[in-house]
Amino acid sequence: MTTAPTIGVFDSGFGGLTVLRALAARLPHAQFAFLGDTARLPYGSKSRRTIARYAAQSAQFLAREQGAEFIVIACNTASALALDAIQDAVSVPVLGVIEPGAEAARAASRTGDVLVIATDATVQSHAYAAACQARGLHGIEKACPLLVPLVEEGWTTHPVTAEVIRIYLAELNAEAAAKGLNADALVLGCTHYPLLRPLIEKAVPAGMRVIDSAEAVAEAAVHLINGRAAVAIPKQEAERPILSAPLAERMGAEAGLAPHAAQIRCFATDSVDKFERLGSSFLGRPTGKVELVDLGG
Amino acid sequence: MTTAPTIGVFDSGFGGLTVLRALAARLPHAQFAFLGDTARLPYGSKSRRTIARYAAQSAQFLAREQGAEFIVIACNTASALALDAIQDAVSVPVLGVIEPGAEAARAASRTGDVLVIATDATVQSHAYAAACQARGLHGIEKACPLLVPLVEEGWTTHPVTAEVIRIYLAELNAEAAAKGLNADALVLGCTHYPLLRPLIEKAVPAGMRVIDSAEAVAEAAVHLINGRAAVAIPKQEAERPILSAPLAERMGAEAGLAPHAAQIRCFATDSVDKFERLGSSFLGRPTGKVELVDLGG
């Protein structure tokens, strides 16, 4: 048996563990190194320049120090604002979460009108709107800055959270209606939001599909690993070398094994206790011992 | 006329502008340099080690690059977890916000039982409980991590915010009652919270005094500048040199002039636009042009 290659997964915090969970379920023979840049979170309220610097350092840690042969940016903000900077910083293929999310919306929407909820920085980048437009969709984005703190407070089923979701979605639907749009899909454009999926499903109009960008990027990663890059890979990444065939074989891209079969090592730049305490609800299994790393920031 | 000395004021974000506002009203002849370490906010969810490193770098910027002769830490989290580290990092006097807040609670409380609301990190440090205990008070602390995001979302008078405050205070009052305490003062242990004061005043039981730590630290700064250090200065700071008499004279510690008389320069490590946009509601006047600085993080 060959050595399992390492897939690096990166987020500003531990929300990206929802992406790792989806990846591990699909790539049970891979090894994963997850880095949460918790000392500098949240990225969602910061500038492009700062986010690019932090994200590039994080990707370099995964590629150089953990030997990652493939990197998934499990953070919508970093994908939206820093994909180019990360690709420039490392020599291995890098997959962001925005394009797969938009691709999943294209597959789900009949009307072509798509709602996107995300952090401030992701929305201000208009990365989802651009990715939708490139697919002939009309995307309307809304920043929902209270949702991450509500998830981190553990209020994932709380009436206050339901009310905040109702307010945000009412504002977003009103904006879509004012533009004469008939949206039938909602993209969860932040890796924290899947934990609010039950409340969000209750709040959306009947018939609206809820798209989990964590699931979408995991699907795209498997496609990329299997060399079927045409399906969901963004233009920038398609121009880069995709994984070699032997590497794809070693990754064992097949379904059916339980996610706990994959080997996972977690790293954080701060708050290891909090990561271990809250991370399991995102990952769907214990994170194991989280190792503290210093990126010098 | 002698050159006005510079007072450095530091926060992880721009919540500390409420402290600067209170200082400028009391020291109209001083110049102020305010630094918001916005690239690395919030401190409130991070570890002591990381907070100490960030705060020391910020204080050094104010002392070395802005020539601050006196530094006020307008951040409860940094005061609670990093006062020693900051004092070690610079050679000028440093005043934190915790001890003045506890001192104001002592002056306000008749029962000696005091409630404190603050960020996660401030509460976990138990800095307020210790400062209360040193004054013969019994302090009960509660982390309220949703309040900062609600203020930054601009929901300072929103029904959702009122409900979140009601829930947090009900839990805190229940805990105090279970311990047989009869609290009659509530310390706002975060510089964002003064913007929620109207909602908080409505939510507390009749007769409970609400203590603004921003006002308390400004009072303490004036005492320190006037050499009356015994009133509100923590032990660590009393052991340090207080301001020299000529410096105190140059600071013009007198009341009566409007806060817009003081000269204020604002610096941020990120998000200058957001700082300028939201900062004025904290400062009570426009922030002016905010200058971007790089602390290397």
mmCIF file of N, CA and C in Angstrom, chain A residues 81-195:
data_model
loop_
_atom_site.group_PDB
_atom_site.id
_atom_site.type_symbol
_atom_site.label_atom_id
_atom_site.label_comp_id
_atom_site.label_asym_id
_atom_site.label_seq_id
_atom_site.Cartn_x
_atom_site.Cartn_y
_atom_site.Cartn_z
ATOM 1 N N LEU A 81 -11.507 36.578 -1.423
ATOM 2 C CA LEU A 81 -10.600 37.721 -1.474
ATOM 3 C C LEU A 81 -9.148 37.362 -1.721
ATOM 4 N N ALA A 82 -8.798 36.086 -1.552
ATOM 5 C CA ALA A 82 -7.366 35.784 -1.535
ATOM 6 C C ALA A 82 -6.979 34.549 -2.333
ATOM 7 N N LEU A 83 -7.863 34.053 -3.212
ATOM 8 C CA LEU A 83 -7.527 32.830 -3.952
ATOM 9 C C LEU A 83 -6.260 33.020 -4.782
ATOM 10 N N ASP A 84 -6.160 34.146 -5.474
ATOM 11 C CA ASP A 84 -4.961 34.415 -6.282
ATOM 12 C C ASP A 84 -3.707 34.457 -5.406
ATOM 13 N N ALA A 85 -3.806 35.157 -4.289
ATOM 14 C CA ALA A 85 -2.642 35.303 -3.408
ATOM 15 C C ALA A 85 -2.196 33.952 -2.866
ATOM 16 N N ILE A 86 -3.166 33.078 -2.573
ATOM 17 C CA ILE A 86 -2.828 31.756 -2.046
ATOM 18 C C ILE A 86 -2.190 30.912 -3.146
ATOM 19 N N GLN A 87 -2.744 30.976 -4.347
ATOM 20 C CA GLN A 87 -2.179 30.207 -5.470
ATOM 21 C C GLN A 87 -0.759 30.671 -5.777
ATOM 22 N N ASP A 88 -0.504 31.964 -5.619
ATOM 23 C CA ASP A 88 0.849 32.476 -5.848
ATOM 24 C C ASP A 88 1.813 32.033 -4.752
ATOM 25 N N ALA A 89 1.267 31.773 -3.557
ATOM 26 C CA ALA A 89 2.121 31.504 -2.396
ATOM 27 C C ALA A 89 2.582 30.058 -2.312
ATOM 28 N N VAL A 90 1.875 29.146 -2.995
ATOM 29 C CA VAL A 90 2.234 27.725 -2.929
ATOM 30 C C VAL A 90 2.266 27.133 -4.335
ATOM 31 N N SER A 91 2.931 25.991 -4.460
ATOM 32 C CA SER A 91 3.088 25.392 -5.791
ATOM 33 C C SER A 91 2.127 24.223 -6.024
ATOM 34 N N VAL A 92 1.321 23.893 -5.040
ATOM 35 C CA VAL A 92 0.371 22.782 -5.198
ATOM 36 C C VAL A 92 -0.989 23.334 -5.637
ATOM 37 N N PRO A 93 -1.874 22.471 -6.190
ATOM 38 C CA PRO A 93 -3.196 22.953 -6.596
ATOM 39 C C PRO A 93 -3.999 23.441 -5.391
ATOM 40 N N VAL A 94 -4.769 24.505 -5.627
ATOM 41 C CA VAL A 94 -5.581 25.117 -4.569
ATOM 42 C C VAL A 94 -7.018 25.209 -5.059
ATOM 43 N N LEU A 95 -7.955 24.752 -4.235
ATOM 44 C CA LEU A 95 -9.377 24.830 -4.584
ATOM 45 C C LEU A 95 -10.092 25.715 -3.570
ATOM 46 N N GLY A 96 -10.804 26.716 -4.080
ATOM 47 C CA GLY A 96 -11.606 27.570 -3.202
ATOM 48 C C GLY A 96 -13.040 27.097 -3.150
ATOM 49 N N VAL A 97 -13.851 27.744 -2.332
ATOM 50 C CA VAL A 97 -15.204 27.275 -2.073
ATOM 51 C C VAL A 97 -16.262 28.027 -2.890
ATOM 52 N N ILE A 98 -15.889 29.182 -3.454
ATOM 53 C CA ILE A 98 -16.885 30.030 -4.128
ATOM 54 C C ILE A 98 -17.396 29.384 -5.424
ATOM 55 N N GLU A 99 -16.465 28.991 -6.297
ATOM 56 C CA GLU A 99 -16.876 28.456 -7.607
ATOM 57 C C GLU A 99 -17.699 27.180 -7.455
ATOM 58 N N PRO A 100 -17.271 26.236 -6.606
ATOM 59 C CA PRO A 100 -18.133 25.053 -6.410
ATOM 60 C C PRO A 100 -19.516 25.419 -5.866
ATOM 61 N N GLY A 101 -19.589 26.420 -4.978
ATOM 62 C CA GLY A 101 -20.887 26.849 -4.447
ATOM 63 C C GLY A 101 -21.775 27.404 -5.545
ATOM 64 N N ALA A 102 -21.188 28.231 -6.409
ATOM 65 C CA ALA A 102 -21.961 28.804 -7.510
ATOM 66 C C ALA A 102 -22.385 27.713 -8.493
ATOM 67 N N GLU A 103 -21.494 26.736 -8.708
ATOM 68 C CA GLU A 103 -21.813 25.629 -9.614
ATOM 69 C C GLU A 103 -22.989 24.800 -9.073
ATOM 70 N N ALA A 104 -22.979 24.582 -7.770
ATOM 71 C CA ALA A 104 -24.090 23.843 -7.154
ATOM 72 C C ALA A 104 -25.392 24.634 -7.269
ATOM 73 N N ALA A 105 -25.303 25.951 -7.168
ATOM 74 C CA ALA A 105 -26.500 26.787 -7.321
ATOM 75 C C ALA A 105 -27.038 26.682 -8.753
ATOM 76 N N ARG A 106 -26.119 26.661 -9.731
ATOM 77 C CA ARG A 106 -26.551 26.531 -11.128
ATOM 78 C C ARG A 106 -27.309 25.218 -11.337
ATOM 79 N N ALA A 107 -26.786 24.165 -10.701
ATOM 80 C CA ALA A 107 -27.438 22.859 -10.847
ATOM 81 C C ALA A 107 -28.802 22.832 -10.157
ATOM 82 N N ALA A 108 -28.957 23.611 -9.090
ATOM 83 C CA ALA A 108 -30.190 23.542 -8.289
ATOM 84 C C ALA A 108 -31.281 24.499 -8.760
ATOM 85 N N SER A 109 -30.885 25.633 -9.352
ATOM 86 C CA SER A 109 -31.865 26.679 -9.662
ATOM 87 C C SER A 109 -32.514 26.466 -11.028
ATOM 88 N N ARG A 110 -33.832 26.633 -11.066
ATOM 89 C CA ARG A 110 -34.538 26.600 -12.354
ATOM 90 C C ARG A 110 -34.730 28.009 -12.899
ATOM 91 N N THR A 111 -34.929 28.968 -11.981
ATOM 92 C CA THR A 111 -35.200 30.346 -12.431
ATOM 93 C C THR A 111 -33.917 31.083 -12.796
ATOM 94 N N GLY A 112 -32.786 30.602 -12.270
ATOM 95 C CA GLY A 112 -31.523 31.301 -12.511
ATOM 96 C C GLY A 112 -31.287 32.463 -11.566
ATOM 97 N N ASP A 113 -32.225 32.686 -10.622
ATOM 98 C CA ASP A 113 -32.061 33.743 -9.630
ATOM 99 C C ASP A 113 -31.678 33.110 -8.292
ATOM 100 N N VAL A 114 -30.547 33.540 -7.746
ATOM 101 C CA VAL A 114 -29.938 32.855 -6.603
ATOM 102 C C VAL A 114 -29.651 33.844 -5.476
ATOM 103 N N LEU A 115 -30.014 33.474 -4.256
ATOM 104 C CA LEU A 115 -29.676 34.276 -3.074
ATOM 105 C C LEU A 115 -28.396 33.722 -2.444
ATOM 106 N N VAL A 116 -27.572 34.610 -1.905
ATOM 107 C CA VAL A 116 -26.331 34.196 -1.241
ATOM 108 C C VAL A 116 -26.232 34.929 0.093
ATOM 109 N N ILE A 117 -26.047 34.188 1.184
ATOM 110 C CA ILE A 117 -25.766 34.837 2.472
ATOM 111 C C ILE A 117 -24.338 34.496 2.876
ATOM 112 N N ALA A 118 -23.626 35.502 3.423
ATOM 113 C CA ALA A 118 -22.199 35.330 3.702
ATOM 114 C C ALA A 118 -21.726 36.403 4.691
ATOM 115 N N THR A 119 -20.418 36.428 4.937
ATOM 116 C CA THR A 119 -19.854 37.469 5.802
ATOM 117 C C THR A 119 -19.774 38.798 5.045
ATOM 118 N N ASP A 120 -19.504 39.863 5.796
ATOM 119 C CA ASP A 120 -19.302 41.199 5.227
ATOM 120 C C ASP A 120 -18.276 41.196 4.099
ATOM 121 N N ALA A 121 -17.103 40.633 4.389
ATOM 122 C CA ALA A 121 -16.004 40.709 3.422
ATOM 123 C C ALA A 121 -16.318 39.916 2.165
ATOM 124 N N THR A 122 -16.940 38.742 2.323
ATOM 125 C CA THR A 122 -17.302 37.934 1.152
ATOM 126 C C THR A 122 -18.288 38.694 0.273
ATOM 127 N N VAL A 123 -19.289 39.315 0.920
ATOM 128 C CA VAL A 123 -20.297 40.058 0.158
ATOM 129 C C VAL A 123 -19.659 41.263 -0.535
ATOM 130 N N GLN A 124 -18.808 41.991 0.192
ATOM 131 C CA GLN A 124 -18.201 43.181 -0.413
ATOM 132 C C GLN A 124 -17.292 42.824 -1.590
ATOM 133 N N SER A 125 -16.769 41.612 -1.597
ATOM 134 C CA SER A 125 -15.932 41.189 -2.731
ATOM 135 C C SER A 125 -16.783 40.893 -3.977
ATOM 136 N N HIS A 126 -18.062 40.641 -3.790
ATOM 137 C CA HIS A 126 -18.986 40.240 -4.871
ATOM 138 C C HIS A 126 -18.473 39.033 -5.645
ATOM 139 N N ALA A 127 -17.732 38.183 -4.958
ATOM 140 C CA ALA A 127 -17.187 36.990 -5.611
ATOM 141 C C ALA A 127 -18.308 36.032 -6.020
ATOM 142 N N TYR A 128 -19.318 35.866 -5.182
ATOM 143 C CA TYR A 128 -20.429 34.981 -5.547
ATOM 144 C C TYR A 128 -21.237 35.553 -6.706
ATOM 145 N N ALA A 129 -21.484 36.871 -6.671
ATOM 146 C CA ALA A 129 -22.232 37.490 -7.776
ATOM 147 C C ALA A 129 -21.491 37.272 -9.093
ATOM 148 N N ALA A 130 -20.165 37.427 -9.059
ATOM 149 C CA ALA A 130 -19.371 37.243 -10.277
ATOM 150 C C ALA A 130 -19.400 35.787 -10.735
ATOM 151 N N ALA A 131 -19.279 34.854 -9.782
ATOM 152 C CA ALA A 131 -19.292 33.428 -10.127
ATOM 153 C C ALA A 131 -20.662 33.019 -10.665
ATOM 154 N N CYS A 132 -21.725 33.629 -10.138
ATOM 155 C CA CYS A 132 -23.077 33.367 -10.659
ATOM 156 C C CYS A 132 -23.208 33.918 -12.078
ATOM 157 N N GLN A 133 -22.755 35.162 -12.260
ATOM 158 C CA GLN A 133 -22.880 35.809 -13.568
ATOM 159 C C GLN A 133 -22.145 35.005 -14.649
ATOM 160 N N ALA A 134 -20.983 34.447 -14.266
ATOM 161 C CA ALA A 134 -20.200 33.660 -15.225
ATOM 162 C C ALA A 134 -20.956 32.412 -15.672
ATOM 163 N N ARG A 135 -21.971 32.008 -14.902
ATOM 164 C CA ARG A 135 -22.787 30.842 -15.241
ATOM 165 C C ARG A 135 -24.183 31.229 -15.740
ATOM 166 N N GLY A 136 -24.378 32.518 -16.038
ATOM 167 C CA GLY A 136 -25.685 32.967 -16.518
ATOM 168 C C GLY A 136 -26.738 33.077 -15.440
ATOM 169 N N LEU A 137 -26.297 33.076 -14.169
ATOM 170 C CA LEU A 137 -27.231 33.221 -13.057
ATOM 171 C C LEU A 137 -27.222 34.664 -12.573
ATOM 172 N N HIS A 138 -28.293 35.048 -11.862
ATOM 173 C CA HIS A 138 -28.321 36.347 -11.209
ATOM 174 C C HIS A 138 -28.225 36.107 -9.698
ATOM 175 N N GLY A 139 -27.112 36.480 -9.109
ATOM 176 C CA GLY A 139 -26.912 36.261 -7.675
ATOM 177 C C GLY A 139 -27.091 37.545 -6.880
ATOM 178 N N ILE A 140 -27.858 37.478 -5.800
ATOM 179 C CA ILE A 140 -28.002 38.629 -4.902
ATOM 180 C C ILE A 140 -27.430 38.243 -3.545
ATOM 181 N N GLU A 141 -26.482 39.038 -3.068
ATOM 182 C CA GLU A 141 -25.754 38.683 -1.845
ATOM 183 C C GLU A 141 -26.194 39.536 -0.661
ATOM 184 N N LYS A 142 -26.137 38.940 0.517
ATOM 185 C CA LYS A 142 -26.419 39.704 1.744
ATOM 186 C C LYS A 142 -25.467 39.303 2.853
ATOM 187 N N ALA A 143 -24.857 40.307 3.480
ATOM 188 C CA ALA A 143 -23.995 40.055 4.639
ATOM 189 C C ALA A 143 -24.857 39.779 5.870
ATOM 190 N N CYS A 144 -24.507 38.746 6.616
ATOM 191 C CA CYS A 144 -25.253 38.356 7.826
ATOM 192 C C CYS A 144 -24.274 38.229 8.996
ATOM 193 N N PRO A 145 -23.667 39.346 9.426
ATOM 194 C CA PRO A 145 -22.548 39.269 10.381
ATOM 195 C C PRO A 145 -22.901 38.709 11.757
ATOM 196 N N LEU A 146 -24.190 38.623 12.100
ATOM 197 C CA LEU A 146 -24.530 38.091 13.424
ATOM 198 C C LEU A 146 -24.556 36.559 13.461
ATOM 199 N N LEU A 147 -24.604 35.919 12.302
ATOM 200 C CA LEU A 147 -24.808 34.464 12.317
ATOM 201 C C LEU A 147 -23.597 33.704 12.866
ATOM 202 N N VAL A 148 -22.380 34.127 12.514
ATOM 203 C CA VAL A 148 -21.200 33.439 13.059
ATOM 204 C C VAL A 148 -21.143 33.553 14.588
ATOM 205 N N PRO A 149 -21.284 34.769 15.160
ATOM 206 C CA PRO A 149 -21.294 34.839 16.627
ATOM 207 C C PRO A 149 -22.406 33.996 17.263
ATOM 208 N N LEU A 150 -23.572 33.932 16.635
ATOM 209 C CA LEU A 150 -24.665 33.133 17.203
ATOM 210 C C LEU A 150 -24.298 31.642 17.199
ATOM 211 N N VAL A 151 -23.659 31.170 16.118
ATOM 212 C CA VAL A 151 -23.214 29.765 16.084
ATOM 213 C C VAL A 151 -22.166 29.533 17.167
ATOM 214 N N GLU A 152 -21.218 30.483 17.287
ATOM 215 C CA GLU A 152 -20.137 30.283 18.253
ATOM 216 C C GLU A 152 -20.634 30.408 19.696
ATOM 217 N N GLU A 153 -21.759 31.103 19.900
ATOM 218 C CA GLU A 153 -22.393 31.145 21.232
ATOM 219 C C GLU A 153 -23.134 29.839 21.514
ATOM 220 N N GLY A 154 -23.269 28.992 20.483
ATOM 221 C CA GLY A 154 -23.971 27.720 20.658
ATOM 222 C C GLY A 154 -25.473 27.841 20.503
ATOM 223 N N TRP A 155 -25.952 29.000 20.027
ATOM 224 C CA TRP A 155 -27.397 29.228 19.903
ATOM 225 C C TRP A 155 -27.907 28.748 18.544
ATOM 226 N N THR A 156 -27.536 27.530 18.144
ATOM 227 C CA THR A 156 -27.872 27.073 16.794
ATOM 228 C C THR A 156 -29.352 26.722 16.635
ATOM 229 N N THR A 157 -30.074 26.548 17.754
ATOM 230 C CA THR A 157 -31.514 26.278 17.656
ATOM 231 C C THR A 157 -32.317 27.287 18.475
ATOM 232 N N HIS A 158 -31.713 28.423 18.803
ATOM 233 C CA HIS A 158 -32.303 29.401 19.727
ATOM 234 C C HIS A 158 -33.335 30.293 19.014
ATOM 235 N N PRO A 159 -34.407 30.668 19.708
ATOM 236 C CA PRO A 159 -35.406 31.569 19.088
ATOM 237 C C PRO A 159 -34.805 32.893 18.605
ATOM 238 N N VAL A 160 -33.805 33.414 19.330
ATOM 239 C CA VAL A 160 -33.170 34.663 18.882
ATOM 240 C C VAL A 160 -32.515 34.455 17.513
ATOM 241 N N THR A 161 -31.850 33.312 17.348
ATOM 242 C CA THR A 161 -31.200 33.022 16.073
ATOM 243 C C THR A 161 -32.234 32.880 14.958
ATOM 244 N N ALA A 162 -33.345 32.213 15.270
ATOM 245 C CA ALA A 162 -34.421 32.083 14.283
ATOM 246 C C ALA A 162 -34.926 33.458 13.867
ATOM 247 N N GLU A 163 -35.049 34.372 14.827
ATOM 248 C CA GLU A 163 -35.537 35.724 14.535
ATOM 249 C C GLU A 163 -34.527 36.504 13.692
ATOM 250 N N VAL A 164 -33.232 36.370 14.020
ATOM 251 C CA VAL A 164 -32.198 37.056 13.235
ATOM 252 C C VAL A 164 -32.197 36.527 11.796
ATOM 253 N N ILE A 165 -32.318 35.210 11.639
ATOM 254 C CA ILE A 165 -32.384 34.621 10.289
ATOM 255 C C ILE A 165 -33.612 35.150 9.543
ATOM 256 N N ARG A 166 -34.756 35.198 10.250
ATOM 257 C CA ARG A 166 -35.984 35.703 9.626
ATOM 258 C C ARG A 166 -35.782 37.132 9.121
ATOM 259 N N ILE A 167 -35.157 37.983 9.952
ATOM 260 C CA ILE A 167 -34.936 39.387 9.571
ATOM 261 C C ILE A 167 -34.021 39.476 8.355
ATOM 262 N N TYR A 168 -32.887 38.772 8.412
ATOM 263 C CA TYR A 168 -31.941 38.827 7.295
ATOM 264 C C TYR A 168 -32.598 38.337 5.989
ATOM 265 N N LEU A 169 -33.307 37.202 6.054
ATOM 266 C CA LEU A 169 -33.890 36.643 4.834
ATOM 267 C C LEU A 169 -35.039 37.507 4.324
ATOM 268 N N ALA A 170 -35.791 38.132 5.245
ATOM 269 C CA ALA A 170 -36.872 39.037 4.810
ATOM 270 C C ALA A 170 -36.285 40.215 4.043
ATOM 271 N N GLU A 171 -35.173 40.760 4.549
ATOM 272 C CA GLU A 171 -34.524 41.887 3.858
ATOM 273 C C GLU A 171 -34.006 41.451 2.485
ATOM 274 N N LEU A 172 -33.427 40.252 2.449
ATOM 275 C CA LEU A 172 -32.862 39.749 1.191
ATOM 276 C C LEU A 172 -33.960 39.446 0.165
ATOM 277 N N ASN A 173 -35.048 38.814 0.634
ATOM 278 C CA ASN A 173 -36.158 38.517 -0.275
ATOM 279 C C ASN A 173 -36.816 39.798 -0.785
ATOM 280 N N ALA A 174 -36.919 40.809 0.100
ATOM 281 C CA ALA A 174 -37.509 42.088 -0.325
ATOM 282 C C ALA A 174 -36.651 42.732 -1.412
ATOM 283 N N GLU A 175 -35.325 42.632 -1.238
ATOM 284 C CA GLU A 175 -34.422 43.219 -2.230
ATOM 285 C C GLU A 175 -34.543 42.488 -3.572
ATOM 286 N N ALA A 176 -34.629 41.147 -3.481
ATOM 287 C CA ALA A 176 -34.770 40.354 -4.708
ATOM 288 C C ALA A 176 -36.088 40.679 -5.407
ATOM 289 N N ALA A 177 -37.166 40.777 -4.618
ATOM 290 C CA ALA A 177 -38.488 41.061 -5.197
ATOM 291 C C ALA A 177 -38.501 42.440 -5.850
ATOM 292 N N ALA A 178 -37.846 43.417 -5.199
ATOM 293 C CA ALA A 178 -37.805 44.775 -5.740
ATOM 294 C C ALA A 178 -37.102 44.809 -7.092
ATOM 295 N N LYS A 179 -36.217 43.860 -7.313
ATOM 296 C CA LYS A 179 -35.505 43.788 -8.595
ATOM 297 C C LYS A 179 -36.226 42.888 -9.592
ATOM 298 N N GLY A 180 -37.423 42.431 -9.196
ATOM 299 C CA GLY A 180 -38.211 41.603 -10.107
ATOM 300 C C GLY A 180 -37.680 40.183 -10.255
ATOM 301 N N LEU A 181 -36.883 39.729 -9.302
ATOM 302 C CA LEU A 181 -36.295 38.393 -9.389
ATOM 303 C C LEU A 181 -37.179 37.351 -8.716
ATOM 304 N N ASN A 182 -37.000 36.128 -9.116
ATOM 305 C CA ASN A 182 -37.776 35.011 -8.580
ATOM 306 C C ASN A 182 -36.800 33.934 -8.120
ATOM 307 N N ALA A 183 -36.142 34.185 -6.988
ATOM 308 C CA ALA A 183 -35.069 33.302 -6.532
ATOM 309 C C ALA A 183 -35.630 31.974 -6.041
ATOM 310 N N ASP A 184 -34.939 30.883 -6.383
ATOM 311 C CA ASP A 184 -35.363 29.558 -5.928
ATOM 312 C C ASP A 184 -34.207 28.753 -5.329
ATOM 313 N N ALA A 185 -33.079 29.449 -5.037
ATOM 314 C CA ALA A 185 -31.951 28.767 -4.387
ATOM 315 C C ALA A 185 -31.254 29.755 -3.444
ATOM 316 N N LEU A 186 -30.784 29.231 -2.321
ATOM 317 C CA LEU A 186 -30.078 30.053 -1.333
ATOM 318 C C LEU A 186 -28.743 29.375 -1.032
ATOM 319 N N VAL A 187 -27.639 30.077 -1.317
ATOM 320 C CA VAL A 187 -26.313 29.531 -1.051
ATOM 321 C C VAL A 187 -25.864 29.940 0.361
ATOM 322 N N LEU A 188 -25.465 28.953 1.165
ATOM 323 C CA LEU A 188 -24.883 29.219 2.480
ATOM 324 C C LEU A 188 -23.404 29.527 2.258
ATOM 325 N N GLY A 189 -23.081 30.822 2.122
ATOM 326 C CA GLY A 189 -21.746 31.230 1.705
ATOM 327 C C GLY A 189 -20.780 31.462 2.851
ATOM 328 N N CYS A 190 -20.898 30.653 3.883
ATOM 329 C CA CYS A 190 -20.001 30.731 5.044
ATOM 330 C C CYS A 190 -20.009 29.358 5.694
ATOM 331 N N THR A 191 -18.843 28.874 6.081
ATOM 332 C CA THR A 191 -18.762 27.492 6.571
ATOM 333 C C THR A 191 -19.351 27.308 7.970
ATOM 334 N N HIS A 192 -19.746 28.417 8.626
ATOM 335 C CA HIS A 192 -20.478 28.276 9.885
ATOM 336 C C HIS A 192 -21.964 27.959 9.646
ATOM 337 N N TYR A 193 -22.468 28.412 8.500
ATOM 338 C CA TYR A 193 -23.913 28.389 8.311
ATOM 339 C C TYR A 193 -24.532 26.992 8.239
ATOM 340 N N PRO A 194 -23.811 25.952 7.775
ATOM 341 C CA PRO A 194 -24.445 24.625 7.775
ATOM 342 C C PRO A 194 -24.983 24.215 9.148
ATOM 343 N N LEU A 195 -24.387 24.737 10.236
ATOM 344 C CA LEU A 195 -24.904 24.398 11.561
ATOM 345 C C LEU A 195 -26.265 25.048 11.825
#
